Amino acid sequence: MNSFKKTAVDQGAQDTIKFNITERIKGLATSLGPELKRHGVQLDINLPKSATTESVPGALSQIMTNLFFNSVKHAFKNIEAPAITITSEYDEQRQVLKVIYSDNGVGIPKAHQPLIFQQFFTTRRGEDGSGLGMSIAKELAQQKLAGDLYYDTNTTSGARFILELPVSDYSA
């Protein structure tokens, strides 16, 4: 319950604070756990013990929530054992943590990949898709987190997004 409350507060907060990226993502995963379980999604998180940044934790929560729900909404149709994996790579020279979000879903067609972050691009027009989620996520990554969000076009199955975040302290 505390994790859920903290996540709810974080998503609304726009204040810049120092926070542990790993703790925030795990807390969000805990709060979204029942929804993922309802859809039969297996979640595997393998992040460093500690990666600290100074930015807006609500922005991180919004980006990750968007990725989770995009997978649930778009990726897992006819997938027998849907799974999401969150791992990371640390670029010591740049002091950047790359949070790697992957799913084993149907993937994103090559023709759609360059359009993912464009405002109003959606494959669900007339249903429940506004086409704003990923453009907002990228904007949050760049403007609120001083990082970036991009799609890994080298992915051969499922979808893979990389969120780059500056870190001040890192502990594997």
XYZ file of C-alpha atoms in Angstrom:
172
model
C 0.000 0.000 0.000
C 2.851 2.391 0.797
C 4.390 1.705 -2.615
C 1.070 2.500 -4.302
C 0.669 5.755 -2.345
C 4.227 6.830 -3.116
C 3.725 6.092 -6.833
C 0.440 8.023 -6.917
C 2.053 11.027 -5.250
C 5.121 10.793 -7.518
C 3.053 10.800 -10.701
C 1.418 14.082 -9.733
C 4.541 15.755 -8.371
C 6.632 17.964 -10.624
C 9.355 18.786 -8.095
C 12.981 17.972 -8.799
C 14.388 15.723 -6.088
C 17.197 13.210 -5.652
C 15.866 9.652 -5.916
C 16.906 6.055 -6.551
C 15.798 4.987 -10.041
C 15.764 1.289 -9.105
C 13.527 1.845 -6.072
C 11.089 3.958 -8.087
C 10.757 1.443 -10.904
C 10.341 -1.477 -8.490
C 7.771 0.502 -6.506
C 5.820 1.258 -9.659
C 5.995 -2.396 -10.713
C 4.583 -3.380 -7.326
C 1.669 -0.981 -7.706
C 0.978 -2.149 -11.280
C 1.504 -5.813 -10.376
C -2.184 -6.709 -9.996
C -3.000 -5.246 -13.435
C -0.112 -7.072 -15.089
C -1.097 -10.291 -13.319
C -4.694 -9.852 -14.508
C -3.353 -9.932 -18.079
C -1.043 -12.874 -17.339
C 2.118 -10.810 -17.824
C 5.323 -12.112 -16.275
C 7.551 -9.254 -15.091
C 11.293 -9.628 -14.600
C 13.276 -6.696 -13.209
C 17.053 -6.810 -13.034
C 18.344 -3.341 -12.127
C 21.365 -2.169 -10.134
C 21.227 -1.964 -6.363
C 21.291 1.804 -6.568
C 21.295 4.405 -9.320
C 20.590 7.915 -8.093
C 19.444 10.844 -10.193
C 18.153 14.309 -9.484
C 15.047 15.040 -11.493
C 11.285 14.534 -11.445
C 10.286 11.047 -10.217
C 6.713 11.508 -11.464
C 8.029 11.770 -15.013
C 9.826 8.430 -14.639
C 6.636 6.847 -13.307
C 4.581 8.221 -16.212
C 7.039 6.926 -18.810
C 7.226 3.454 -17.299
C 3.444 3.277 -16.832
C 2.991 4.204 -20.488
C 5.390 1.466 -21.575
C 3.661 -1.130 -19.368
C 0.200 -0.279 -20.643
C 1.306 -0.083 -24.283
C 2.623 -3.625 -23.961
C -0.614 -4.820 -22.382
C -2.766 -2.985 -24.937
C -0.829 -3.591 -28.137
C 1.866 -6.246 -27.816
C 0.373 -9.366 -26.332
C -2.476 -10.318 -28.639
C -2.132 -14.077 -29.260
C 1.037 -14.272 -27.135
C 0.874 -17.379 -24.965
C 3.237 -16.311 -22.175
C 3.446 -12.495 -22.218
C 6.539 -11.117 -20.507
C 8.157 -7.777 -19.772
C 11.806 -7.475 -18.822
C 13.517 -4.423 -17.381
C 17.309 -4.461 -17.289
C 20.003 -1.814 -17.471
C 23.446 -0.915 -18.694
C 25.622 1.715 -17.063
C 27.723 4.014 -19.209
C 30.374 5.074 -16.716
C 32.040 7.548 -19.054
C 28.802 9.480 -19.655
C 27.386 8.705 -16.171
C 24.176 7.499 -17.774
C 21.985 4.570 -16.812
C 20.249 2.934 -19.757
C 17.004 1.388 -18.514
C 16.104 -1.243 -21.100
C 12.411 -2.101 -21.333
C 11.577 -5.164 -23.456
C 8.494 -7.212 -24.117
C 8.058 -10.472 -26.006
C 5.007 -9.253 -27.874
C 4.168 -8.994 -31.543
C 6.663 -6.179 -32.119
C 6.255 -2.891 -33.915
C 6.070 -2.990 -37.721
C 9.088 -1.404 -39.438
C 6.820 1.155 -41.139
C 5.542 2.363 -37.741
C 8.905 2.568 -35.969
C 9.880 6.064 -37.229
C 6.437 7.337 -36.161
C 6.363 6.002 -32.578
C 7.182 9.336 -30.931
C 5.137 11.573 -33.269
C 2.185 13.317 -31.674
C -1.147 11.765 -32.569
C 0.348 8.666 -34.197
C -1.835 5.729 -33.203
C -2.824 2.392 -34.607
C -5.983 2.535 -32.467
C -7.765 5.620 -33.852
C -11.427 5.464 -32.924
C -10.762 2.947 -30.176
C -8.918 4.133 -27.095
C -5.678 5.460 -28.579
C -4.987 9.188 -28.668
C -1.501 8.879 -30.129
C -0.062 11.063 -27.392
C 1.401 8.558 -24.949
C 4.785 7.959 -26.535
C 5.314 11.555 -27.650
C 4.629 12.687 -24.080
C 6.930 9.954 -22.734
C 9.791 11.149 -24.946
C 9.172 14.772 -23.992
C 9.196 13.851 -20.288
C 12.446 11.907 -20.717
C 14.119 14.871 -22.374
C 12.630 17.816 -20.505
C 11.928 16.507 -16.997
C 14.558 13.775 -16.653
C 17.374 15.380 -18.710
C 17.695 12.100 -20.605
C 16.177 10.482 -23.649
C 13.831 7.697 -24.710
C 14.197 5.817 -27.956
C 13.105 2.641 -29.676
C 15.786 0.049 -30.401
C 15.378 -0.552 -34.129
C 17.773 -3.522 -33.911
C 15.172 -5.501 -31.973
C 14.308 -8.717 -33.792
C 11.367 -9.798 -31.632
C 8.952 -7.956 -29.405
C 9.608 -4.312 -28.617
C 12.586 -2.753 -26.869
C 12.798 0.800 -25.561
C 15.814 2.423 -23.967
C 15.452 5.198 -21.417
C 18.716 7.026 -20.774
C 18.976 8.807 -17.435
C 21.865 10.804 -15.968
C 23.011 9.417 -12.628
C 25.045 10.947 -9.831
C 25.662 7.725 -7.865
C 25.733 4.153 -9.127
C 26.128 0.840 -7.320
C 25.775 -2.481 -9.099
